[in-house]
Each structure stands twice: as C-alpha cells, then as structure tokens.
Tab-separated table of C-alpha atoms in Angstrom:
chain	number	residue	atom	x	y	z
A	1	MET	CA	13.543	9.698	-21.905
A	2	ASN	CA	12.944	13.288	-20.134
A	3	GLN	CA	10.813	13.427	-16.889
A	4	GLU	CA	7.831	15.407	-19.287
A	5	ASP	CA	8.181	12.399	-21.912
A	6	LYS	CA	7.844	9.676	-19.343
A	7	SER	CA	4.699	11.758	-17.658
A	8	ILE	CA	3.226	12.418	-21.004
A	9	ARG	CA	3.721	8.248	-21.569
A	10	ARG	CA	2.257	7.123	-18.116
A	11	TYR	CA	-0.665	9.660	-18.578
A	12	ARG	CA	-1.822	7.899	-21.676
A	13	ALA	CA	-1.147	4.427	-20.760
A	14	THR	CA	-3.422	5.127	-17.540
A	15	ARG	CA	-5.945	7.091	-20.022
A	16	LYS	CA	-6.463	3.887	-22.025
A	17	VAL	CA	-6.459	1.352	-19.021
A	18	THR	CA	-9.261	3.665	-17.056
A	19	LEU	CA	-11.340	4.272	-19.906
A	20	VAL	CA	-11.669	0.253	-20.353
A	21	GLY	CA	-12.246	-0.513	-16.624
A	22	ALA	CA	-15.115	2.457	-16.949
A	23	ALA	CA	-16.561	0.894	-19.903
A	24	VAL	CA	-16.656	-2.806	-18.278
A	25	ASN	CA	-18.034	-1.159	-15.005
A	26	VAL	CA	-20.880	0.543	-16.909
A	27	ILE	CA	-22.170	-2.764	-18.301
A	28	LEU	CA	-21.100	-4.601	-15.468
A	29	ALA	CA	-23.245	-1.881	-12.966
A	30	ILE	CA	-26.478	-2.030	-14.996
A	31	ALA	CA	-26.582	-5.923	-14.995
A	32	GLN	CA	-25.716	-6.487	-11.422
A	33	ILE	CA	-28.317	-3.600	-10.221
A	34	ALA	CA	-31.180	-4.625	-12.740
A	35	GLY	CA	-30.672	-8.267	-12.401
A	36	GLY	CA	-30.326	-8.037	-8.684
A	37	PHE	CA	-34.155	-6.602	-8.480
A	38	LEU	CA	-35.189	-9.167	-10.956
A	39	ALA	CA	-33.660	-11.943	-9.014
A	40	GLN	CA	-34.266	-10.808	-5.588
A	41	SER	CA	-30.664	-10.814	-4.305
A	42	GLN	CA	-29.271	-7.913	-1.957
A	43	ALA	CA	-25.773	-8.778	-2.378
A	44	LEU	CA	-26.058	-8.408	-5.909
A	45	ILE	CA	-27.636	-5.081	-5.557
A	46	ALA	CA	-24.954	-4.278	-3.218
A	47	ASP	CA	-22.109	-5.520	-5.183
A	48	GLY	CA	-23.605	-3.544	-8.195
A	49	PHE	CA	-23.663	-0.175	-6.201
A	50	HIS	CA	-20.022	-1.097	-5.379
A	51	THR	CA	-19.269	-1.435	-9.190
A	52	LEU	CA	-21.101	2.114	-9.596
A	53	SER	CA	-18.615	3.541	-7.147
A	54	ASP	CA	-15.539	2.143	-9.262
A	55	LEU	CA	-16.972	4.085	-12.354
A	56	ILE	CA	-17.059	7.579	-10.323
A	57	THR	CA	-13.124	6.398	-8.852
A	58	ASP	CA	-12.564	5.208	-12.462
A	59	PHE	CA	-12.836	9.080	-13.294
A	60	VAL	CA	-11.106	10.330	-10.404
A	61	VAL	CA	-8.300	8.145	-11.710
A	62	LEU	CA	-8.434	9.777	-15.134
A	63	ILE	CA	-8.617	13.104	-14.089
A	64	ALA	CA	-5.551	12.848	-11.301
A	65	ALA	CA	-3.579	11.490	-14.275
A	66	LYS	CA	-3.890	14.193	-16.156
A	67	MET	CA	-3.383	16.452	-13.762
A	68	ALA	CA	-0.281	14.991	-12.436
A	69	SER	CA	1.354	14.363	-15.940
A	70	LYS	CA	1.921	18.170	-16.174
A	71	GLY	CA	5.468	18.795	-16.063
A	72	ALA	CA	7.258	20.849	-13.286
A	73	ASP	CA	6.950	24.673	-13.563
A	74	GLU	CA	7.410	27.584	-11.053
A	75	ASP	CA	4.638	27.097	-8.365
A	76	HIS	CA	5.755	23.237	-8.555
A	77	PRO	CA	9.276	22.757	-9.368
A	78	TYR	CA	8.977	19.025	-8.313
A	79	GLY	CA	6.066	18.392	-10.735
A	80	HIS	CA	2.570	17.408	-10.167
A	81	GLU	CA	2.935	13.846	-8.782
A	82	ARG	CA	1.653	14.455	-5.402
A	83	ILE	CA	-1.840	14.646	-7.194
A	84	GLU	CA	-2.164	10.940	-7.747
A	85	THR	CA	-1.120	10.646	-4.191
A	86	ILE	CA	-4.044	12.850	-3.270
A	87	ALA	CA	-7.047	11.068	-5.690
A	88	THR	CA	-5.697	7.668	-4.119
A	89	VAL	CA	-6.688	9.182	-0.883
A	90	VAL	CA	-10.116	10.512	-2.493
A	91	LEU	CA	-10.524	6.837	-4.030
A	92	GLY	CA	-9.803	5.208	-0.257
A	93	LEU	CA	-12.600	7.849	0.783
A	94	ALA	CA	-15.142	6.713	-1.393
A	95	LEU	CA	-14.685	3.139	-0.870
A	96	GLY	CA	-14.843	3.507	2.821
A	97	ALA	CA	-18.320	5.410	2.522
A	98	VAL	CA	-19.515	2.715	0.477
A	99	GLY	CA	-18.488	0.128	2.414
A	100	VAL	CA	-20.478	1.663	5.583
A	101	GLY	CA	-23.258	2.509	3.386
A	102	ILE	CA	-23.779	-1.302	2.158
A	103	ALA	CA	-23.221	-2.514	5.733
A	104	LEU	CA	-25.958	-0.174	7.207
A	105	ASP	CA	-28.527	-1.328	4.847
A	106	ALA	CA	-27.797	-5.222	5.572
A	107	VAL	CA	-27.904	-4.675	9.157
A	108	ASP	CA	-31.194	-3.233	8.754
A	109	ARG	CA	-32.466	-5.701	6.686
A	110	LEU	CA	-31.478	-8.586	9.034
A	111	GLN	CA	-33.187	-6.717	11.732
A	112	HIS	CA	-36.340	-6.416	9.752
A	113	PRO	CA	-36.529	-9.655	8.440
A	114	GLU	CA	-39.434	-8.868	6.142
A	115	LYS	CA	-36.742	-6.914	3.807
A	116	LEU	CA	-34.894	-9.541	3.523
A	117	LEU	CA	-34.920	-10.622	-0.439
A	118	GLN	CA	-34.904	-14.406	-1.379
A	119	PRO	CA	-32.581	-14.583	-4.601
A	120	GLY	CA	-33.365	-16.608	-7.492
A	121	ILE	CA	-30.782	-18.497	-10.283
A	122	LEU	CA	-30.504	-15.691	-12.129
A	123	ALA	CA	-28.237	-13.957	-9.393
A	124	ILE	CA	-25.850	-17.039	-9.630
A	125	GLY	CA	-24.942	-16.276	-13.367
A	126	LEU	CA	-24.702	-12.534	-12.532
A	127	ALA	CA	-22.366	-13.227	-9.766
A	128	PHE	CA	-20.001	-15.378	-11.485
A	129	PHE	CA	-20.609	-12.842	-14.659
A	130	GLY	CA	-19.070	-9.883	-11.843
A	131	ILE	CA	-16.317	-12.554	-10.696
A	132	LEU	CA	-15.035	-12.832	-14.290
A	133	CYS	CA	-15.078	-9.090	-15.259
A	134	LYS	CA	-13.351	-7.607	-11.728
A	135	GLU	CA	-10.641	-10.448	-12.178
A	136	GLY	CA	-10.398	-9.423	-15.988
A	137	LEU	CA	-9.661	-6.102	-14.961
A	138	TYR	CA	-7.472	-6.576	-11.952
A	139	ARG	CA	-5.011	-8.360	-14.284
A	140	TYR	CA	-4.997	-5.785	-16.834
A	141	THR	CA	-4.773	-2.862	-14.698
A	142	TYR	CA	-2.128	-4.315	-12.518
A	143	SER	CA	0.100	-5.568	-16.196
A	144	VAL	CA	0.132	-1.785	-16.923
A	145	GLY	CA	0.199	-0.115	-13.629
A	146	LYS	CA	3.741	-2.193	-12.922
A	147	LYS	CA	5.019	-1.376	-16.595
A	148	ILE	CA	4.689	2.257	-16.202
A	149	ASN	CA	5.322	2.106	-12.351
A	150	SER	CA	2.320	3.771	-11.390
A	151	SER	CA	1.221	3.880	-7.905
A	152	LEU	CA	-2.460	5.249	-9.031
A	153	LEU	CA	-3.199	2.254	-11.274
A	154	LYS	CA	-1.990	-0.511	-8.928
A	155	ALA	CA	-4.096	0.862	-6.316
A	156	ASN	CA	-7.175	0.659	-8.906
A	157	ALA	CA	-5.766	-2.422	-9.749
A	158	ALA	CA	-6.180	-3.624	-5.752
A	159	HIS	CA	-9.395	-2.177	-5.571
A	160	HIS	CA	-10.454	-3.992	-8.837
A	161	ARG	CA	-8.724	-7.238	-7.064
A	162	SER	CA	-11.047	-6.610	-3.855
A	163	ASP	CA	-13.910	-5.980	-6.226
A	164	ALA	CA	-13.290	-10.013	-7.625
A	165	ILE	CA	-13.112	-11.090	-4.174
A	166	SER	CA	-16.813	-9.588	-2.933
A	167	SER	CA	-18.202	-10.966	-5.997
A	168	VAL	CA	-17.197	-14.427	-4.832
A	169	MET	CA	-18.469	-13.768	-1.399
A	170	VAL	CA	-21.783	-12.569	-3.155
A	171	ALA	CA	-21.556	-15.866	-5.097
A	172	ILE	CA	-21.438	-18.305	-2.338
A	173	GLY	CA	-24.154	-15.922	-0.399
A	174	VAL	CA	-26.232	-16.205	-3.210
A	175	ILE	CA	-25.804	-19.690	-4.439
A	176	ALA	CA	-26.300	-20.711	-0.497
A	177	SER	CA	-29.738	-18.630	-0.134
A	178	VAL	CA	-30.870	-20.534	-3.615
A	179	ILE	CA	-29.786	-23.885	-2.501
A	180	PHE	CA	-30.515	-23.690	1.368
A	181	GLY	CA	-33.602	-21.086	0.720
A	182	VAL	CA	-32.419	-18.601	3.894
A	183	PRO	CA	-32.882	-15.065	2.686
A	184	TRP	CA	-30.296	-13.826	5.680
A	185	LEU	CA	-27.209	-15.528	3.947
A	186	ASP	CA	-27.675	-13.504	1.217
A	187	ALA	CA	-27.322	-10.374	3.590
A	188	LEU	CA	-24.512	-11.786	5.477
A	189	ALA	CA	-22.710	-11.677	1.779
A	190	ALA	CA	-23.538	-8.383	1.710
A	191	MET	CA	-22.169	-7.392	4.715
A	192	ALA	CA	-18.615	-9.112	3.899
A	193	VAL	CA	-18.741	-6.657	0.559
A	194	SER	CA	-18.971	-4.080	2.507
A	195	VAL	CA	-16.198	-5.329	5.259
A	196	MET	CA	-13.948	-5.764	2.170
A	197	ILE	CA	-14.536	-2.487	0.514
A	198	PHE	CA	-14.189	-0.822	3.765
A	199	TYR	CA	-10.655	-2.623	4.339
A	200	MET	CA	-9.355	-1.834	0.539
A	201	GLY	CA	-10.356	2.103	1.347
A	202	ALA	CA	-8.547	2.072	4.892
A	203	LYS	CA	-5.582	0.456	3.361
A	204	LEU	CA	-5.338	3.103	0.465
A	205	ILE	CA	-5.596	6.220	2.708
A	206	LEU	CA	-3.199	4.664	5.221
A	207	ASP	CA	-0.504	4.019	2.139
A	208	SER	CA	-1.150	7.129	0.555
A	209	THR	CA	-0.770	9.203	3.935
A	210	MET	CA	2.470	7.773	4.313
A	211	GLU	CA	3.587	9.267	0.841
A	212	LEU	CA	2.199	12.366	1.664
A	213	VAL	CA	4.227	12.547	5.271
A	214	ASP	CA	7.548	11.510	2.922
A	215	THR	CA	8.118	8.267	3.983
A	216	ALA	CA	11.821	7.077	2.851
A	217	TRP	CA	11.676	4.178	0.240
A	218	GLU	CA	12.289	0.556	1.055
A	219	SER	CA	15.315	0.229	3.258
A	220	GLU	CA	16.798	-2.835	1.278
A	221	LYS	CA	16.876	-0.382	-1.873
A	222	VAL	CA	18.486	2.355	0.173
A	223	GLU	CA	21.053	-0.209	1.262
A	224	SER	CA	21.651	-0.942	-2.230
A	225	MET	CA	21.968	2.576	-3.552
A	226	LEU	CA	24.628	3.286	-0.824
A	227	LEU	CA	26.556	0.096	-2.246
A	228	LEU	CA	26.244	1.745	-5.862
A	229	ILE	CA	27.507	5.162	-4.684
A	230	GLY	CA	30.424	3.348	-2.958
A	231	GLU	CA	31.437	1.727	-6.149
A	232	VAL	CA	31.782	5.033	-8.261
A	233	PRO	CA	35.370	6.047	-8.926
A	234	GLY	CA	36.483	8.948	-6.942
A	235	VAL	CA	33.724	8.192	-3.704
A	236	GLU	CA	35.601	7.613	-1.068
A	237	ASN	CA	32.287	7.318	1.395
A	238	ALA	CA	28.346	7.934	0.760
A	239	HIS	CA	26.539	8.942	3.898
A	240	MET	CA	23.155	10.754	5.402
A	241	LEU	CA	21.330	8.968	2.205
A	242	ARG	CA	17.857	10.232	2.635
A	243	THR	CA	14.962	9.002	0.323
A	244	ARG	CA	11.110	9.936	0.063
A	245	LYS	CA	8.671	8.901	-2.524
A	246	MET	CA	6.413	10.771	-4.839
A	247	SER	CA	3.666	8.567	-6.763
A	248	SER	CA	6.016	6.894	-8.786
A	249	ASN	CA	9.223	8.528	-8.263
A	250	VAL	CA	11.940	8.681	-5.780
A	251	LEU	CA	13.621	11.660	-4.911
A	252	VAL	CA	17.125	11.364	-3.417
A	253	ASP	CA	19.187	13.465	-1.245
A	254	VAL	CA	23.159	11.999	-0.463
A	255	HIS	CA	26.545	13.109	1.237
A	256	ILE	CA	29.343	11.737	-0.834
A	257	GLN	CA	32.817	12.022	0.392
A	258	VAL	CA	35.924	12.696	-2.368
A	259	SER	CA	39.214	13.431	-1.863
A	260	PRO	CA	39.641	16.974	0.006
A	261	HIS	CA	42.536	18.203	-2.688
A	262	ILE	CA	40.800	17.511	-5.827
A	263	SER	CA	39.582	20.981	-7.687
A	264	VAL	CA	36.013	21.869	-7.560
A	265	SER	CA	35.245	20.550	-11.056
A	266	GLU	CA	36.611	16.993	-10.289
A	267	GLY	CA	34.417	16.869	-7.280
A	268	HIS	CA	31.133	17.975	-9.508
A	269	HIS	CA	32.069	15.321	-12.222
A	270	ILE	CA	32.173	12.442	-9.928
A	271	ALA	CA	28.799	13.741	-8.697
A	272	GLU	CA	27.410	13.760	-12.200
A	273	GLN	CA	28.624	10.139	-12.496
A	274	VAL	CA	26.878	9.230	-9.358
A	275	MET	CA	23.743	10.756	-10.552
A	276	SER	CA	24.130	8.534	-13.961
A	277	GLN	CA	24.477	5.553	-12.025
A	278	LEU	CA	21.738	5.886	-9.944
A	279	LYS	CA	19.126	7.123	-13.048
A	280	ASP	CA	20.480	4.053	-14.613
A	281	GLU	CA	19.943	1.466	-12.258
A	282	TYR	CA	16.709	2.807	-10.588
A	283	ASP	CA	13.993	3.952	-13.196
A	284	GLU	CA	12.144	5.440	-10.454
A	285	VAL	CA	14.564	7.723	-9.032
A	286	SER	CA	13.652	11.348	-10.657
A	287	ASP	CA	15.706	14.113	-8.724
A	288	ILE	CA	19.187	13.053	-6.858
A	289	MET	CA	20.480	16.248	-4.614
A	290	ILE	CA	24.105	15.954	-4.032
A	291	HIS	CA	26.400	17.104	-1.287
A	292	ILE	CA	30.248	16.869	-1.890
A	293	ASP	CA	32.232	16.215	1.293
A	294	PRO	CA	35.821	16.674	1.406
A	295	GLU	CA	35.957	14.599	4.911
A	296	ASP	CA	33.226	12.888	6.873
A	297	ASP	CA	31.377	15.686	8.228
A	298	GLU	CA	29.561	12.989	10.556
A	299	THR	CA	32.784	12.449	12.404
A	300	ALA	CA	35.123	15.713	11.543
A	301	ALA	CA	35.388	18.672	13.444
A	302	PRO	CA	33.520	21.556	12.350
A	303	SER	CA	35.086	24.347	10.441
A	304	LYS	CA	32.132	27.073	10.696
A	305	HIS	CA	33.926	28.891	12.939
A	306	LEU	CA	36.823	29.129	10.906
A	307	PRO	CA	37.583	32.645	8.876
A	308	ASP	CA	36.664	32.923	5.076
A	309	ARG	CA	38.915	33.775	2.145
A	310	GLN	CA	38.382	37.644	2.131
A	311	THR	CA	39.272	37.645	5.841
A	312	LEU	CA	42.132	35.333	5.667
A	313	LEU	CA	43.787	37.454	2.686
A	314	GLN	CA	43.273	40.345	4.729
A	315	PHE	CA	46.138	38.879	6.882
A	316	ILE	CA	47.992	36.803	4.260
A	317	ASN	CA	48.620	39.607	1.759
A	318	PRO	CA	50.686	41.915	4.451
A	319	ILE	CA	52.805	38.711	5.084
A	320	LEU	CA	53.557	38.337	1.875
A	321	LEU	CA	54.501	41.782	1.009
A	322	GLU	CA	56.879	42.132	3.797
A	323	GLN	CA	58.194	38.909	3.047
A	324	GLY	CA	59.246	40.071	-0.703
A	325	ALA	CA	57.069	37.220	-2.553
A	326	ALA	CA	53.200	39.228	-3.209
A	327	ASP	CA	54.313	38.854	-7.034
A	328	VAL	CA	55.820	35.964	-6.805
A	329	VAL	CA	52.408	33.605	-5.271
A	330	LYS	CA	49.898	33.340	-8.132
A	331	PHE	CA	47.183	31.990	-5.964
A	332	ILE	CA	46.368	30.958	-3.014
A	333	LEU	CA	44.910	27.433	-2.467
A	334	ILE	CA	42.596	26.917	1.132
A	335	HIS	CA	41.372	23.758	2.561
A	336	TYR	CA	38.805	23.489	5.600
A	337	LEU	CA	39.812	20.224	6.995
A	338	ASP	CA	38.732	18.575	10.848
A	339	GLY	CA	38.401	22.417	11.872
A	340	ASN	CA	41.806	23.441	10.824
A	341	ILE	CA	42.772	25.340	7.930
A	342	GLU	CA	45.741	23.881	5.157
A	343	LEU	CA	47.215	26.785	2.834
A	344	GLU	CA	48.901	26.001	-0.363
A	345	LEU	CA	50.779	28.608	-2.051
A	346	SER	CA	51.170	28.818	-5.807
A	347	LEU	CA	54.407	30.169	-6.915
A	348	SER	CA	55.523	31.365	-10.098
A	349	HIS	CA	59.613	30.900	-9.414
A	350	PRO	CA	61.547	29.547	-6.965
A	351	ILE	CA	61.990	31.721	-3.790
A	352	GLU	CA	64.658	31.378	-1.015
A	353	GLN	CA	64.395	28.613	1.511
A	354	ASN	CA	64.772	31.296	4.159
A	355	GLN	CA	61.397	33.178	2.826
A	356	ILE	CA	59.240	30.081	2.816
A	357	THR	CA	60.721	29.197	6.636
A	358	SER	CA	59.837	32.919	7.323
A	359	ILE	CA	56.356	33.212	5.700
A	360	GLN	CA	55.482	29.739	7.234
A	361	LYS	CA	56.269	30.792	10.471
A	362	LYS	CA	53.594	34.092	10.352
A	363	LEU	CA	51.141	32.409	8.145
A	364	GLY	CA	50.973	29.748	10.821
A	365	ASP	CA	50.245	32.179	13.746
A	366	ILE	CA	47.187	32.920	12.045
A	367	THR	CA	44.271	31.792	13.494
A	368	GLY	CA	43.162	28.180	12.478
A	369	VAL	CA	45.802	28.020	10.236
A	370	GLU	CA	47.398	24.419	10.944
A	371	THR	CA	50.126	23.921	7.730
A	372	VAL	CA	51.398	25.809	5.159
A	373	ASN	CA	52.655	24.368	1.683
A	374	PHE	CA	54.525	25.712	-1.224
A	375	LEU	CA	54.030	24.691	-4.791
A	376	LEU	CA	55.868	25.515	-7.879
A	377	LYS	CA	53.621	26.630	-10.967
A	378	LEU	CA	56.308	25.583	-14.085
C-alpha cells in the first residue's frame, strides 16, 4: 500500500470514529447540562460544558484529518501530516481554556456560598451515565488509533479517558454532596475536573510541540534499526542515523558504509535493500534518505581538497599519450579514500612492464595520488 492510499484509509477510519464520538457527545452534553440545572449540580454542569468542548474538538480532529490525508505535492513534498500535529496543539489549547474557565467559576462559588448548588439524586445517575459514555469512547477511539497509528486519534482517546476520570470525580463530589448535604464538595469536584482538563491540555501541547521541533524516534527503535541495517548483505557499517517524527510517520536519514571498490549501481542496489527492509519492519517509516559511504566518514581523512576527475584527466592524459598508452587505456576508475586517490587503469590489451612502471611513477607524482593499478579487460 502506497503512502497516499494509507493516508486515505487513515482518514476514513478517523472520520468514522470522530463522527461516532460527536454523536455521543451531543447526547451526553445535553443530558449533563440540562440535568445539572435540574439536579442543582455545578460539577455536573461543568462536566457538561467540558463534553460540549469535546464536540468542538471532535470537529477540529475531523477537519485536520481531512487536510492531513492529502498526498504530497510541489509545495509540501513530505505530505500534510504536520496538520495533525498542529490540530493537536489547538486541541490542547482548547482544553486548557476550558479547564481555567471551570476553575474560575468554582472558585467564585466557593468565595460566595450563596451561589453554591445542592445536587439531587438525579445528578448521581447522570454522573455515572457520563462515566460509561466517556470510557466507552476512550476504548473505541484508542483501539482504532492504535490500529492505524494515528497520534491525533490517540490524543483524542486520551482526552476521552481524562473525561471519564473527571466524570468519576464529579460522581464522587455529587454523591458526597447528596449524602452529607455539603454543597461545597460539589464545587471542589468541579475544581478537580478543571485541574484534570488543564493537565491533559498541557500534555497534548507539550507532546505536539516536541514533534514540531523534529524530536527523534524512541532510542530503542533507533538502536534496533541500526542492527537491522547492519544485517543487510553488503552493508559494512551504519552510522549517523537520524529520525524525526511527523504525525504517525517517521522520516529516516542514515549513512551506510559499503566496500569502496564496488560499482555505483551495486551500492545503489544495497541502499534499495536497506530501504525495503526498514519499510517492511517498521510501518511508521514513510521516507528514507540513504547516503552511501565508501569508508567511515566519521573517522577517515576528508577528501574534499583532492582534484576532481576533470582536473586529474588534464594531468593523466598527456602522460598516457607520452608513454604510448593513450589508446590502450579504455577507462580510468578513481577512488577517493582516506584523503588519498587510488587510480585503476583498465587496459584493452597488455603493455610492456617498463611502460607500466613509467606510467605508475609519473601518475604517482600527481598531487593526492597514492596508488596506481592496472587491470586487463578481457
């Protein structure tokens, strides 16, 4: 399945889950707010407005998932998955604002006892109804989020779980207020709900911000990737492995060391094998950039100061012409290794040993050239 098909499949699954969550939240919000006023429970009313905010974030999730499902284009060559991350930040900000609002209202009521509400029996039933709805949404949303590896759905699932926990606090506060007849316990439960909401919002913002600044994948995953790369035939070493998360995807950059004397096409083939192995093993990996090294460039001497092929040929060709070997040498292979140059001259037919010795001596005087070898092409 290509990346575009994967994005469409994820969007459809996200849309279905979000629409189900929105329907449940509409019913629950109406029941909690109306029931809260009827049952005289501030905590229940607060939980109802919290549920109403969930409805808003459900639509944020839906819109973000739709936009993020678009494939890569000229302006966005890595796709649009970052939109999910930004939407998660927005979701976190919304939660934080709701938490602050509920807390301020609860503090105001505690400071003015005449505003405190005395919950009735109906509030207890509605509180337990809220717990069942939120926990059910959490389990459903998280299972789908895990299946399609959607950070946005997992964030929304965590949101539902925090709602369930806050509903438990509401239930405790309401029950305590009804049994003991102490109205400020209901207000304290509302404050506890606000703290939980604010905490979850802050966590979503922090996690998403870390993703926006290209935080690396888990260290144990990176270590296992290095081990897997090292097992691919032709790979002598792997280093400088870098990863960065983008929504549900992981982008990978890595240097692999191969034999310095293989062909470019063989090195490319080895790189393709590495890419295939990584994508087969890790569903999260969507893009891989592989740099082929003929040596360990973390320890070898740099070769950037050495002359390029065009400059070398300006020295080599006159020497071959002078030695009568210009028509015999069919191809010159140049190796840049450990700050030096190795030359391999491919011959169409044998030449005299004194010619070989003379050519080796003169080519060895060229700056940077360390060794000169001759190969007879049969």
